[in-house]
CSV table of C-alpha atoms (C1' of nucleotides) in Angstrom, one decimal:
chain,number,residue,atom,x,y,z
A,829,MET,CA,53.9,-38.7,-31.7
A,830,LYS,CA,53.7,-35.0,-31.9
A,831,THR,CA,52.6,-33.1,-34.9
A,832,LYS,CA,52.8,-29.5,-35.9
A,833,THR,CA,49.2,-28.7,-35.3
A,834,LYS,CA,48.6,-27.4,-38.7
A,835,ASN,CA,45.1,-27.9,-39.9
A,836,THR,CA,44.9,-25.1,-42.3
A,837,LYS,CA,48.2,-24.2,-44.0
A,838,LEU,CA,47.5,-21.8,-46.8
A,839,PRO,CA,45.1,-19.2,-45.5
A,840,GLU,CA,46.1,-19.6,-41.8
A,841,ARG,CA,49.4,-17.9,-42.1
A,842,GLN,CA,48.1,-15.2,-44.4
A,843,ALA,CA,45.2,-14.5,-42.1
A,844,LYS,CA,47.6,-14.2,-39.1
A,845,MET,CA,49.8,-11.9,-41.1
A,846,TYR,CA,46.9,-9.7,-42.0
A,847,ALA,CA,45.7,-9.7,-38.4
A,848,PHE,CA,49.2,-8.7,-37.3
A,849,LEU,CA,49.4,-6.0,-39.9
A,850,SER,CA,46.1,-4.6,-38.8
A,851,ASP,CA,47.1,-4.8,-35.2
A,852,TYR,CA,50.5,-3.2,-35.8
A,853,ILE,CA,49.1,-0.4,-37.7
A,854,ASN,CA,46.5,0.2,-35.1
A,855,THR,CA,49.0,0.5,-32.3
A,856,ASN,CA,51.8,2.2,-34.1
A,857,GLY,CA,50.1,4.3,-36.6
A,858,PHE,CA,52.4,3.1,-39.4
A,859,PRO,CA,52.9,-0.3,-41.0
A,860,PRO,CA,55.6,-2.7,-39.9
A,861,THR,CA,58.7,-3.7,-41.8
A,862,VAL,CA,59.2,-7.0,-43.5
A,863,ARG,CA,61.5,-8.1,-40.7
A,864,GLU,CA,59.2,-7.0,-38.0
A,865,ILE,CA,56.5,-9.1,-39.6
A,866,GLY,CA,58.8,-12.0,-39.7
A,867,GLU,CA,59.7,-11.7,-36.1
A,868,ALA,CA,56.2,-11.4,-35.0
A,869,LEU,CA,55.1,-14.5,-36.9
A,870,ASP,CA,58.2,-16.5,-36.4
A,871,ILE,CA,59.1,-16.4,-40.0
A,872,PRO,CA,62.8,-16.5,-40.1
A,873,SER,CA,63.6,-15.3,-43.6
A,874,THR,CA,62.6,-12.0,-45.0
A,875,SER,CA,62.1,-13.5,-48.4
A,876,LEU,CA,59.4,-15.7,-47.0
A,877,VAL,CA,57.6,-12.8,-45.6
A,878,SER,CA,57.8,-11.2,-49.0
A,879,TYR,CA,56.4,-14.4,-50.4
A,880,TYR,CA,53.4,-14.2,-48.1
A,881,LEU,CA,53.0,-10.5,-48.6
A,882,LYS,CA,52.8,-11.1,-52.3
A,883,GLY,CA,50.1,-13.6,-51.7
A,884,LEU,CA,48.1,-11.2,-49.6
A,885,GLU,CA,48.6,-8.6,-52.3
A,886,GLU,CA,47.4,-10.9,-55.0
A,887,ARG,CA,44.3,-11.6,-52.9
A,888,GLY,CA,43.7,-8.0,-52.8
A,889,MET,CA,43.9,-7.8,-49.1
A,890,ILE,CA,46.8,-5.4,-48.9
A,891,ASP,CA,48.3,-2.9,-51.1
A,892,ARG,CA,52.0,-2.2,-51.4
A,893,GLU,CA,54.3,0.5,-52.6
A,894,SER,CA,57.2,-1.3,-54.2
A,895,SER,CA,60.6,-0.7,-52.7
A,896,ILE,CA,59.6,1.7,-50.1
A,897,SER,CA,59.9,0.9,-46.4
A,898,ARG,CA,56.8,0.1,-44.6
A,899,GLY,CA,54.9,0.6,-47.8
A,900,ILE,CA,52.0,-1.6,-46.8
A,901,ARG,CA,48.4,-0.6,-46.7
A,902,LEU,CA,45.4,-2.6,-45.8
A,903,VAL,CA,43.0,-2.5,-48.7
A,904,SER,CA,39.9,-3.3,-46.8
A,905,ASP,CA,40.6,-0.9,-44.1
A,906,PRO,CA,39.9,2.8,-44.3
A,907,TYR,CA,43.2,3.1,-42.4
A,908,GLN,CA,42.4,5.3,-39.5
A,909,PRO,CA,45.9,6.2,-38.3
A,910,THR,CA,44.6,5.9,-34.7
A,911,ASP,CA,42.5,2.9,-34.5
A,912,PHE,CA,41.2,0.1,-36.5
A,913,TRP,CA,38.0,0.1,-34.7
A,914,ALA,CA,37.7,3.7,-35.8
A,915,ASP,CA,37.0,5.0,-32.4
A,916,SER,CA,36.2,8.4,-33.6
A,917,GLY,CA,35.0,9.9,-30.4
A,918,GLU,CA,31.4,9.1,-30.2
A,919,THR,CA,31.0,6.5,-32.8
A,920,LEU,CA,32.4,3.0,-33.1
A,921,SER,CA,32.9,1.4,-36.5
A,922,ILE,CA,32.4,-2.2,-36.0
A,923,PRO,CA,33.5,-4.4,-38.9
A,924,PHE,CA,30.6,-6.2,-40.5
A,925,LEU,CA,31.8,-9.7,-41.3
A,926,GLY,CA,28.8,-11.0,-43.1
A,927,TYR,CA,26.0,-13.3,-42.3
A,928,ILE,CA,25.4,-15.8,-39.6
A,929,VAL,CA,23.4,-18.8,-40.6
A,930,ALA,CA,22.6,-21.9,-38.7
A,931,SER,CA,24.2,-24.2,-41.2
A,932,ALA,CA,27.7,-22.8,-41.2
A,933,PRO,CA,30.3,-21.5,-38.8
A,934,ILE,CA,30.9,-17.8,-38.4
A,935,PRO,CA,33.3,-16.5,-41.0
A,936,VAL,CA,36.1,-15.5,-38.8
A,937,GLU,CA,38.8,-15.3,-41.4
A,938,ALA,CA,36.8,-13.5,-44.0
A,939,LEU,CA,37.3,-10.0,-42.6
A,940,THR,CA,37.8,-8.5,-46.0
A,941,GLY,CA,34.8,-6.4,-46.1
A,942,THR,CA,34.9,-2.7,-45.9
A,943,GLU,CA,31.5,-2.6,-44.5
A,944,THR,CA,31.0,-1.4,-41.0
A,945,VAL,CA,28.2,-0.9,-38.6
A,946,GLU,CA,28.2,2.4,-36.8
A,947,ILE,CA,27.2,2.2,-33.2
A,948,ASN,CA,27.3,4.8,-30.5
A,949,ARG,CA,30.1,4.2,-28.1
A,950,ALA,CA,27.8,5.2,-25.2
A,951,LEU,CA,26.0,2.0,-25.7
A,952,PHE,CA,29.1,-0.1,-24.9
A,953,GLY,CA,31.3,-0.5,-22.0
A,954,ARG,CA,34.8,0.5,-22.0
A,955,ASP,CA,36.1,-2.6,-23.6
A,956,VAL,CA,35.4,-2.2,-27.3
A,957,ASN,CA,38.0,-4.6,-28.6
A,958,GLY,CA,37.4,-7.6,-30.7
A,959,LEU,CA,33.9,-6.6,-31.7
A,960,PHE,CA,32.4,-7.6,-35.0
A,961,ALA,CA,28.9,-7.6,-36.4
A,962,LEU,CA,26.9,-10.2,-38.2
A,963,GLN,CA,23.6,-10.2,-39.8
A,964,VAL,CA,21.3,-13.1,-39.0
A,965,GLN,CA,19.8,-14.9,-41.9
A,966,GLY,CA,16.8,-16.9,-41.4
A,967,ASN,CA,14.6,-17.6,-38.5
A,968,SER,CA,16.5,-20.5,-37.1
A,969,MET,CA,17.6,-18.6,-34.1
A,970,ILE,CA,14.2,-17.5,-33.0
A,971,ASP,CA,14.6,-19.4,-29.8
A,972,ALA,CA,17.3,-16.8,-29.0
A,973,LEU,CA,14.7,-14.1,-29.6
A,974,ILE,CA,16.6,-13.2,-32.8
A,975,HIS,CA,14.8,-12.4,-35.9
A,976,ASP,CA,15.7,-12.7,-39.5
A,977,GLY,CA,17.7,-9.7,-40.5
A,978,ASP,CA,18.7,-8.7,-37.0
A,979,THR,CA,22.3,-7.5,-36.5
A,980,VAL,CA,24.2,-9.1,-33.7
A,981,ILE,CA,27.4,-7.7,-32.4
A,982,LEU,CA,29.8,-10.1,-30.9
A,983,ARG,CA,33.1,-10.0,-29.2
A,984,HIS,CA,35.5,-12.6,-30.5
A,985,GLN,CA,36.4,-15.0,-27.8
A,986,ASP,CA,36.4,-18.7,-27.4
A,987,ARG,CA,35.3,-18.9,-23.8
A,988,VAL,CA,32.4,-17.3,-22.1
A,989,GLU,CA,31.2,-17.2,-18.5
A,990,ASN,CA,28.3,-19.2,-17.4
A,991,GLY,CA,25.0,-17.8,-18.5
A,992,GLU,CA,26.4,-15.6,-21.2
A,993,MET,CA,24.9,-15.7,-24.6
A,994,ALA,CA,27.3,-16.9,-27.2
A,995,ALA,CA,27.5,-17.9,-30.8
A,996,VAL,CA,28.5,-21.6,-30.6
A,997,TRP,CA,29.3,-24.1,-33.3
A,998,LEU,CA,28.1,-27.5,-32.6
A,999,ASN,CA,30.3,-30.1,-34.2
A,1000,SER,CA,28.0,-33.0,-34.3
A,1001,ASN,CA,25.1,-31.0,-35.5
A,1002,ALA,CA,27.2,-29.0,-37.8
A,1003,GLU,CA,25.4,-25.7,-37.1
A,1004,THR,CA,25.9,-22.4,-35.5
A,1005,THR,CA,23.4,-21.2,-32.9
A,1006,LEU,CA,23.0,-18.5,-30.3
A,1007,LYS,CA,22.4,-19.7,-26.9
A,1008,LYS,CA,23.2,-19.1,-23.3
A,1009,VAL,CA,26.1,-21.3,-22.3
A,1010,TYR,CA,26.4,-23.1,-19.0
A,1011,TYR,CA,29.3,-25.4,-18.3
A,1012,GLU,CA,28.2,-28.3,-16.3
A,1013,GLY,CA,31.2,-30.6,-16.0
A,1014,ALA,CA,31.7,-32.7,-19.0
A,1015,ARG,CA,28.6,-31.4,-20.7
A,1016,VAL,CA,27.4,-28.0,-21.7
A,1017,ARG,CA,23.9,-26.8,-21.3
A,1018,LEU,CA,22.7,-24.5,-24.0
A,1019,GLN,CA,19.8,-22.5,-22.8
A,1020,PRO,CA,17.6,-20.6,-25.3
A,1021,ALA,CA,17.1,-17.0,-24.4
A,1022,ASN,CA,13.4,-17.6,-24.7
A,1023,PRO,CA,12.5,-18.9,-21.2
A,1024,THR,CA,9.6,-20.9,-22.6
A,1025,MET,CA,11.9,-23.2,-24.5
A,1026,GLU,CA,13.8,-26.1,-23.2
A,1027,PRO,CA,17.6,-26.3,-23.0
A,1028,ILE,CA,19.7,-28.8,-24.9
A,1029,PHE,CA,22.7,-30.6,-23.5
A,1030,VAL,CA,25.8,-31.4,-25.5
A,1031,PRO,CA,29.2,-32.8,-24.6
A,1032,ALA,CA,31.6,-30.1,-23.7
A,1033,ASN,CA,34.0,-31.0,-26.5
A,1034,ASP,CA,31.3,-30.7,-29.0
A,1035,VAL,CA,30.8,-27.0,-28.7
A,1036,ARG,CA,33.1,-24.3,-30.0
A,1037,VAL,CA,32.4,-20.8,-28.7
A,1038,GLN,CA,32.8,-18.4,-31.6
A,1039,GLY,CA,32.0,-15.2,-29.8
A,1040,LYS,CA,30.0,-13.6,-27.1
A,1041,VAL,CA,26.9,-11.8,-28.0
A,1042,VAL,CA,27.2,-8.2,-26.8
A,1043,MET,CA,24.2,-6.6,-28.5
A,1044,VAL,CA,21.3,-7.3,-30.8
A,1045,ILE,CA,19.9,-4.6,-33.1
A,1046,ARG,CA,16.7,-4.9,-35.0
A,1047,GLN,CA,15.9,-2.3,-37.5
A,1048,LEU,CA,12.4,-2.1,-38.8
A,1049,SER,CA,10.8,0.0,-41.4
A,1050,ASN,CA,11.8,3.5,-40.8
B,1333,MET,CA,37.9,20.0,-38.1
B,1334,LYS,CA,40.7,22.4,-38.4
B,1335,THR,CA,43.6,23.2,-36.1
B,1336,LYS,CA,43.6,26.7,-34.8
B,1337,THR,CA,46.5,28.9,-33.8
B,1338,LYS,CA,46.6,28.7,-30.1
B,1339,ASN,CA,48.4,30.6,-27.5
B,1340,THR,CA,51.7,29.4,-28.9
B,1341,LYS,CA,51.5,30.2,-32.5
B,1342,LEU,CA,52.7,27.5,-34.8
B,1343,PRO,CA,55.2,28.7,-37.3
B,1344,GLU,CA,54.1,28.7,-40.9
B,1345,ARG,CA,56.6,26.1,-41.9
B,1346,GLN,CA,55.6,23.7,-39.2
B,1347,ALA,CA,51.9,24.2,-39.8
B,1348,LYS,CA,52.5,23.3,-43.4
B,1349,MET,CA,54.5,20.3,-42.4
B,1350,TYR,CA,51.8,19.0,-40.1
B,1351,ALA,CA,49.3,19.5,-42.9
B,1352,PHE,CA,51.4,17.6,-45.3
B,1353,LEU,CA,51.9,14.8,-42.8
B,1354,SER,CA,48.2,14.5,-42.2
B,1355,ASP,CA,47.5,14.6,-45.9
B,1356,TYR,CA,50.2,12.1,-46.8
B,1357,ILE,CA,49.1,9.6,-44.1
B,1358,ASN,CA,45.6,9.9,-45.2
B,1359,THR,CA,46.4,9.4,-48.8
B,1360,ASN,CA,49.0,6.7,-48.5
B,1361,GLY,CA,48.2,4.9,-45.2
B,1362,PHE,CA,51.7,5.3,-43.9
B,1363,PRO,CA,53.8,8.3,-42.9
B,1364,PRO,CA,56.4,9.9,-45.2
B,1365,THR,CA,60.1,9.8,-44.9
B,1366,VAL,CA,62.2,12.8,-43.9
B,1367,ARG,CA,63.2,13.3,-47.4
B,1368,GLU,CA,59.8,13.1,-48.8
B,1369,ILE,CA,58.7,15.8,-46.4
B,1370,GLY,CA,61.6,17.8,-47.6
B,1371,GLU,CA,60.7,17.5,-51.2
B,1372,ALA,CA,57.1,18.3,-50.6
B,1373,LEU,CA,57.9,21.4,-48.7
B,1374,ASP,CA,61.0,22.5,-50.6
B,1375,ILE,CA,63.3,21.9,-47.8
B,1376,PRO,CA,66.5,20.8,-49.3
B,1377,SER,CA,68.3,19.3,-46.4
B,1378,THR,CA,67.1,16.4,-44.3
B,1379,SER,CA,68.6,17.9,-41.2
B,1380,LEU,CA,66.3,20.9,-41.5
B,1381,VAL,CA,63.4,18.6,-41.8
B,1382,SER,CA,64.6,16.8,-38.7
B,1383,TYR,CA,64.8,20.2,-37.1
B,1384,TYR,CA,61.2,21.0,-37.8
B,1385,LEU,CA,60.1,17.6,-36.9
B,1386,LYS,CA,61.7,17.9,-33.6
B,1387,GLY,CA,59.8,21.2,-33.1
B,1388,LEU,CA,56.5,19.5,-33.9
B,1389,GLU,CA,57.3,16.8,-31.5
B,1390,GLU,CA,58.1,19.2,-28.8
B,1391,ARG,CA,54.8,20.8,-29.3
B,1392,GLY,CA,53.1,17.5,-28.9
B,1393,MET,CA,51.6,17.6,-32.3
B,1394,ILE,CA,53.4,14.5,-33.5
B,1395,ASP,CA,54.9,11.4,-32.0
B,1396,ARG,CA,58.0,9.8,-33.3
B,1397,GLU,CA,59.7,6.5,-33.0
B,1398,SER,CA,63.4,7.2,-33.0
B,1399,SER,CA,65.5,5.8,-35.7
B,1400,ILE,CA,62.8,3.9,-37.4
B,1401,SER,CA,61.8,4.8,-40.9
B,1402,ARG,CA,58.5,6.6,-41.3
B,1403,GLY,CA,58.1,6.5,-37.6
B,1404,ILE,CA,55.9,9.5,-37.4
B,1405,ARG,CA,52.5,9.5,-35.9
B,1406,LEU,CA,50.0,12.3,-35.6
B,1407,VAL,CA,49.1,12.8,-32.0
B,1408,SER,CA,45.7,14.4,-32.5
B,1409,ASP,CA,44.6,14.0,-36.0
B,1410,PRO,CA,40.8,14.0,-36.3
B,1411,TYR,CA,40.9,12.3,-39.6
B,1412,GLN,CA,37.4,11.9,-40.9
B,1413,PRO,CA,36.8,9.5,-43.7
B,1414,THR,CA,34.9,11.6,-46.2
B,1415,ASP,CA,33.8,8.8,-48.4
B,1416,PHE,CA,32.2,6.4,-46.0
B,1417,TRP,CA,29.4,7.4,-43.7
B,1418,ALA,CA,30.1,11.1,-43.8
B,1419,ASP,CA,28.8,12.7,-40.7
B,1420,SER,CA,28.7,9.4,-38.9
B,1421,GLY,CA,29.7,11.2,-35.8
B,1422,GLU,CA,26.3,12.6,-35.5
B,1423,THR,CA,24.3,11.4,-32.6
B,1424,LEU,CA,20.6,11.5,-32.0
B,1425,SER,CA,19.4,12.0,-28.5
B,1426,ILE,CA,16.2,10.1,-28.2
B,1427,PRO,CA,14.1,10.9,-25.1
B,1428,PHE,CA,13.8,7.9,-22.8
B,1429,LEU,CA,10.2,7.8,-21.6
B,1430,GLY,CA,10.4,4.9,-19.2
B,1431,TYR,CA,9.2,1.4,-19.3
B,1432,ILE,CA,6.8,-0.4,-21.4
B,1433,VAL,CA,4.9,-3.1,-19.6
B,1434,ALA,CA,2.1,-5.3,-20.9
B,1435,SER,CA,-0.2,-4.1,-18.2
B,1436,ALA,CA,-0.2,-0.4,-18.8
B,1437,PRO,CA,-0.3,2.1,-21.7
B,1438,ILE,CA,2.8,3.8,-22.9
B,1439,PRO,CA,3.5,6.9,-20.8
B,1440,VAL,CA,3.2,10.0,-22.9
B,1441,GLU,CA,5.3,12.4,-20.9
B,1442,ALA,CA,8.9,12.0,-20.3
B,1443,LEU,CA,9.4,11.2,-16.7
B,1444,THR,CA,12.5,11.7,-14.8
B,1445,GLY,CA,14.0,14.8,-16.2
B,1446,THR,CA,15.7,14.4,-19.5
B,1447,GLU,CA,17.0,11.0,-19.8
B,1448,THR,CA,18.0,10.1,-23.4
B,1449,VAL,CA,19.3,7.3,-25.4
B,1450,GLU,CA,22.1,8.1,-27.7
B,1451,ILE,CA,21.8,6.5,-31.1
B,1452,ASN,CA,23.8,7.0,-34.2
B,1453,ARG,CA,22.0,8.9,-36.8
B,1454,ALA,CA,23.4,6.7,-39.5
B,1455,LEU,CA,21.2,3.9,-38.2
B,1456,PHE,CA,18.1,5.9,-39.0
B,1457,GLY,CA,16.6,7.2,-42.1
B,1458,ARG,CA,16.1,10.9,-42.8
B,1459,ASP,CA,13.0,11.2,-40.7
B,1460,VAL,CA,14.1,11.4,-37.1
B,1461,ASN,CA,11.1,13.2,-35.7
B,1462,GLY,CA,8.8,11.8,-33.0
B,1463,LEU,CA,11.2,9.2,-31.8
B,1464,PHE,CA,11.2,8.0,-28.3
B,1465,ALA,CA,12.7,5.1,-26.4
B,1466,LEU,CA,11.2,2.7,-24.0
B,1467,GLN,CA,12.7,-0.2,-22.0
B,1468,VAL,CA,10.8,-3.4,-22.0
B,1469,GLN,CA,10.0,-4.9,-18.6
B,1470,GLY,CA,9.1,-8.5,-18.3
B,1471,ASN,CA,8.9,-11.2,-20.8
B,1472,SER,CA,5.4,-10.6,-21.9
B,1473,MET,CA,6.4,-9.5,-25.3
B,1474,ILE,CA,8.4,-12.6,-26.1
B,1475,ASP,CA,6.2,-13.3,-29.0
B,1476,ALA,CA,7.5,-10.1,-30.6
B,1477,LEU,CA,11.0,-11.5,-30.1
B,1478,ILE,CA,11.5,-8.9,-27.4
B,1479,HIS,CA,13.3,-9.8,-24.3
B,1480,ASP,CA,13.1,-8.4,-20.8
B,1481,GLY,CA,15.3,-5.3,-20.7
B,1482,ASP,CA,15.4,-4.6,-24.4
B,1483,THR,CA,15.2,-1.0,-25.5
B,1484,VAL,CA,12.7,-0.3,-28.2
B,1485,ILE,CA,12.7,2.9,-30.2
B,1486,LEU,CA,9.4,4.0,-31.5
B,1487,ARG,CA,8.1,6.8,-33.5
B,1488,HIS,CA,5.0,8.4,-32.1
B,1489,GLN,CA,2.1,7.9,-34.5
B,1490,ASP,CA,-1.4,6.6,-34.2
B,1491,ARG,CA,-1.6,4.9,-37.5
B,1492,VAL,CA,0.7,2.5,-39.1
B,1493,GLU,CA,0.9,0.8,-42.5
B,1494,ASN,CA,-0.1,-2.8,-42.8
B,1495,GLY,CA,2.6,-5.1,-41.6
B,1496,GLU,CA,4.4,-2.6,-39.5
B,1497,MET,CA,5.3,-3.4,-36.0
B,1498,ALA,CA,3.7,-1.2,-33.6
B,1499,ALA,CA,3.0,-0.7,-29.9
B,1500,VAL,CA,-0.7,-1.1,-29.5
B,1501,TRP,CA,-2.9,-0.6,-26.6
B,1502,LEU,CA,-5.8,-3.1,-26.4
B,1503,ASN,CA,-8.7,-1.5,-24.6
B,1504,SER,CA,-10.6,-4.6,-23.7
B,1505,ASN,CA,-7.6,-6.5,-22.6
B,1506,ALA,CA,-6.1,-3.5,-20.9
B,1507,GLU,CA,-2.6,-4.2,-22.1
B,1508,THR,CA,0.1,-2.9,-24.3
B,1509,THR,CA,1.7,-5.2,-26.8
B,1510,LEU,CA,4.1,-5.1,-29.7
B,1511,LYS,CA,2.7,-6.7,-32.8
B,1512,LYS,CA,2.6,-6.4,-36.5
B,1513,VAL,CA,-0.6,-4.7,-37.4
B,1514,TYR,CA,-2.8,-5.6,-40.3
B,1515,TYR,CA,-6.0,-3.7,-40.9
B,1516,GLU,CA,-8.6,-6.1,-42.2
B,1517,GLY,CA,-11.8,-4.2,-42.5
B,1518,ALA,CA,-13.6,-3.9,-39.2
B,1519,ARG,CA,-11.1,-6.0,-37.4
B,1520,VAL,CA,-7.3,-5.8,-36.9
B,1521,ARG,CA,-5.0,-8.8,-37.1
B,1522,LEU,CA,-2.2,-8.6,-34.7
B,1523,GLN,CA,0.6,-10.8,-35.9
B,1524,PRO,CA,3.4,-11.8,-33.5
B,1525,ALA,CA,6.9,-11.2,-35.0
B,1526,ASN,CA,7.6,-14.8,-34.2
B,1527,PRO,CA,6.3,-16.6,-37.2
B,1528,THR,CA,5.7,-19.8,-35.2
B,1529,MET,CA,3.0,-18.1,-33.2
B,1530,GLU,CA,-0.6,-17.5,-34.1
B,1531,PRO,CA,-2.1,-14.1,-34.7
B,1532,ILE,CA,-4.9,-12.7,-32.7
B,1533,PHE,CA,-7.9,-10.7,-34.0
B,1534,VAL,CA,-9.4,-7.8,-32.3
B,1535,PRO,CA,-12.1,-5.2,-33.3
B,1536,ALA,CA,-10.6,-2.2,-35.0
B,1537,ASN,CA,-12.0,0.2,-32.5
B,1538,ASP,CA,-10.4,-1.8,-29.7
B,1539,VAL,CA,-6.8,-1.1,-30.7
B,1540,ARG,CA,-5.0,2.2,-30.2
B,1541,VAL,CA,-1.7,2.5,-31.9
B,1542,GLN,CA,0.8,4.2,-29.7
B,1543,GLY,CA,3.8,4.2,-31.9
B,1544,LYS,CA,5.6,2.4,-34.6
B,1545,VAL,CA,8.6,0.3,-33.6
B,1546,VAL,CA,11.6,1.5,-35.4
B,1547,MET,CA,14.4,-0.3,-33.7
B,1548,VAL,CA,15.0,-2.8,-31.0
B,1549,ILE,CA,18.3,-2.9,-29.1
B,1550,ARG,CA,19.3,-5.6,-26.8
B,1551,GLN,CA,22.4,-5.0,-24.7
B,1552,LEU,CA,24.0,-8.0,-23.1
B,1553,SER,CA,26.8,-8.4,-20.7
B,1554,ASN,CA,29.6,-6.3,-22.0
C,1429,DC,C1',79.3,46.2,-34.3
C,1430,DT,C1',78.8,42.1,-31.6
C,1431,DT,C1',76.4,38.6,-29.7
C,1432,DG,C1',73.5,34.8,-29.7
C,1433,DA,C1',69.4,32.4,-30.7
C,1434,DC,C1',67.3,30.6,-34.7
C,1435,DA,C1',67.2,28.9,-39.4
C,1436,DT,C1',69.6,26.5,-43.2
C,1437,DA,C1',72.9,23.7,-46.0
C,1438,DG,C1',75.5,19.9,-47.0
C,1439,DA,C1',77.6,15.8,-46.5
C,1440,DA,C1',79.0,11.7,-44.4
C,1441,DC,C1',77.5,7.5,-42.0
C,1442,DA,C1',75.5,3.8,-39.9
C,1443,DA,C1',71.4,1.4,-39.6
C,1444,DA,C1',67.2,-0.2,-41.5
C,1445,DT,C1',64.9,-2.2,-45.1
C,1446,DG,C1',63.1,-4.2,-49.6
C,1447,DT,C1',64.5,-7.4,-53.2
C,1448,DG,C1',66.6,-11.1,-55.8
C,1449,DC,C1',68.4,-15.5,-56.3
C,1450,DG,C1',70.2,-19.9,-55.6
C,1451,DA,C1',69.5,-23.9,-52.8
C,1452,DT,C1',66.8,-27.0,-50.0
C,1453,DT,C1',62.8,-29.2,-48.3
C,1454,DA,C1',58.0,-30.4,-48.2
C,1455,DT,C1',53.7,-31.6,-50.6
C,1456,DA,C1',50.9,-33.3,-54.0
C,1457,DA,C1',50.1,-35.3,-58.4
C,1458,DT,C1',51.3,-38.8,-61.8
D,377,DA,C1',59.4,-43.6,-57.6
D,378,DT,C1',59.2,-39.4,-60.2
D,379,DT,C1',58.1,-35.1,-61.2
D,380,DA,C1',56.1,-30.7,-60.6
D,381,DT,C1',54.8,-27.3,-57.6
D,382,DA,C1',54.6,-24.8,-53.5
D,383,DA,C1',57.0,-23.5,-49.3
D,384,DT,C1',61.1,-22.3,-47.0
D,385,DC,C1',65.7,-20.7,-45.9
D,386,DG,C1',70.1,-17.7,-46.1
D,387,DC,C1',72.4,-14.3,-47.6
D,388,DA,C1',74.2,-10.7,-50.3
D,389,DC,C1',73.2,-6.3,-52.3
D,390,DA,C1',71.5,-2.0,-53.3
D,391,DT,C1',68.9,1.5,-51.6
D,392,DT,C1',66.4,3.9,-48.5
D,393,DT,C1',66.4,6.4,-44.5
D,394,DG,C1',67.2,8.7,-39.8
D,395,DT,C1',71.0,10.9,-37.4
D,396,DT,C1',74.8,13.8,-36.7
D,397,DC,C1',78.3,17.1,-37.2
D,398,DT,C1',80.2,21.2,-39.1
D,399,DA,C1',79.6,25.4,-41.4
D,400,DT,C1',77.1,29.3,-42.8
D,401,DG,C1',73.4,32.7,-43.0
D,402,DT,C1',69.7,35.9,-40.7
D,403,DC,C1',68.2,39.1,-37.7
D,404,DA,C1',66.9,41.5,-33.7
D,405,DA,C1',68.7,43.1,-29.2
D,406,DG,C1',72.4,45.0,-26.6
DNA sequence: CTTGACATAGAACAAATGTGCGATTATAAT
DNA sequence: ATTATAATCGCACATTTGTTCTATGTCAAG
């Protein structure tokens, strides 16, 4: 029996819509029309798009000018006409999504914050897409050489290469951790960055990669 | 930044129009309509606005999507968000002195020419003097949660406040290490950043502070 | 004065676009 | 089962909006 693979119904659609809006504005420099949104998200009626749009507006995620075409504005976004990641030449503005704690998955959907982390582009490679920043809370990731208060910058992706450090969600343990990931057939080896610590092994279907760790920044007293 | 009149002088009307476009987009998050432009600039006919718009497009100042409403995009608008991290484009060039290894003191002079590490000024406080960067070699500082290859940024000073992380040279041990420093009378307690590890105690005259750790940056596969 | 490029109106038009509303279906609560 | 609520669909409608076409005005060069 086939189902519609809909685990989350309410926020899912809205989140996708917001993502599309953000993406569209980035690439085009102006917001999409109601119909364009519908086409992109397979919403066949314009009124349904309106419906969702109203929802997003009520949540304070977007801002609209009534009756005017393309009158959508992302509230949480300082709308750079050129790029959401605010690639202003030298500096990258990486959205700061919140905190990463061992006891909860990474808040992927909650990209409502206006906060950003300013990093020099020179520190990154050419691919600066999908980056986001989290601040580590607690010392539970000390085996990844990550300290309480550190800022980690990740690239959102659900698959990493062998040996890359990733934020992974362990279903059975119900926790998020930062480890080097090695796929070894049906199981996955999670290797702490600290070479003096032992790896752990979990079934492959138990890990969910939430993003690849690209950088760790520790700011101390200044 | 401001646009200057170049070899081809931009007609007054078009310059004003470009300014208006920029302003409108920054204010509203989406471009204006032909008629809105007309109203703002006292151009009574839409066709005349089109006329100017075409001119701007031919000059490569704007980009348009034909036939779609508000399909205007500024080609080179250096829009700076004034409210956020103003001046976030500022970059600090921190001299890169070389490598820090456990077995040797920190080099005092910059070695190969003028290598620098580019860091965003926003990440630092106001005092940006005496900063220098070192790259950590080896895993000997793992108790400071510092990984092989990490870049540490230090401020050159020979005295730190209690609890601050510093690069210290231990005379008797003949090694450099990164530890939190606590002056306790005649002796100094060197506390690893990793709270699970035990501190070590050394005579006060045995430690030589080489600099205060201001930041740690770990770059991973990108 | 004539010519011709440039600037300007004005209006008509087709397409694009946001909105409203009734009708239908799904979901959850009672 | 029944009811209430949320989700969904279609479609018509009224504007909004970009384009085009014709006509006119300006002004410097020939």
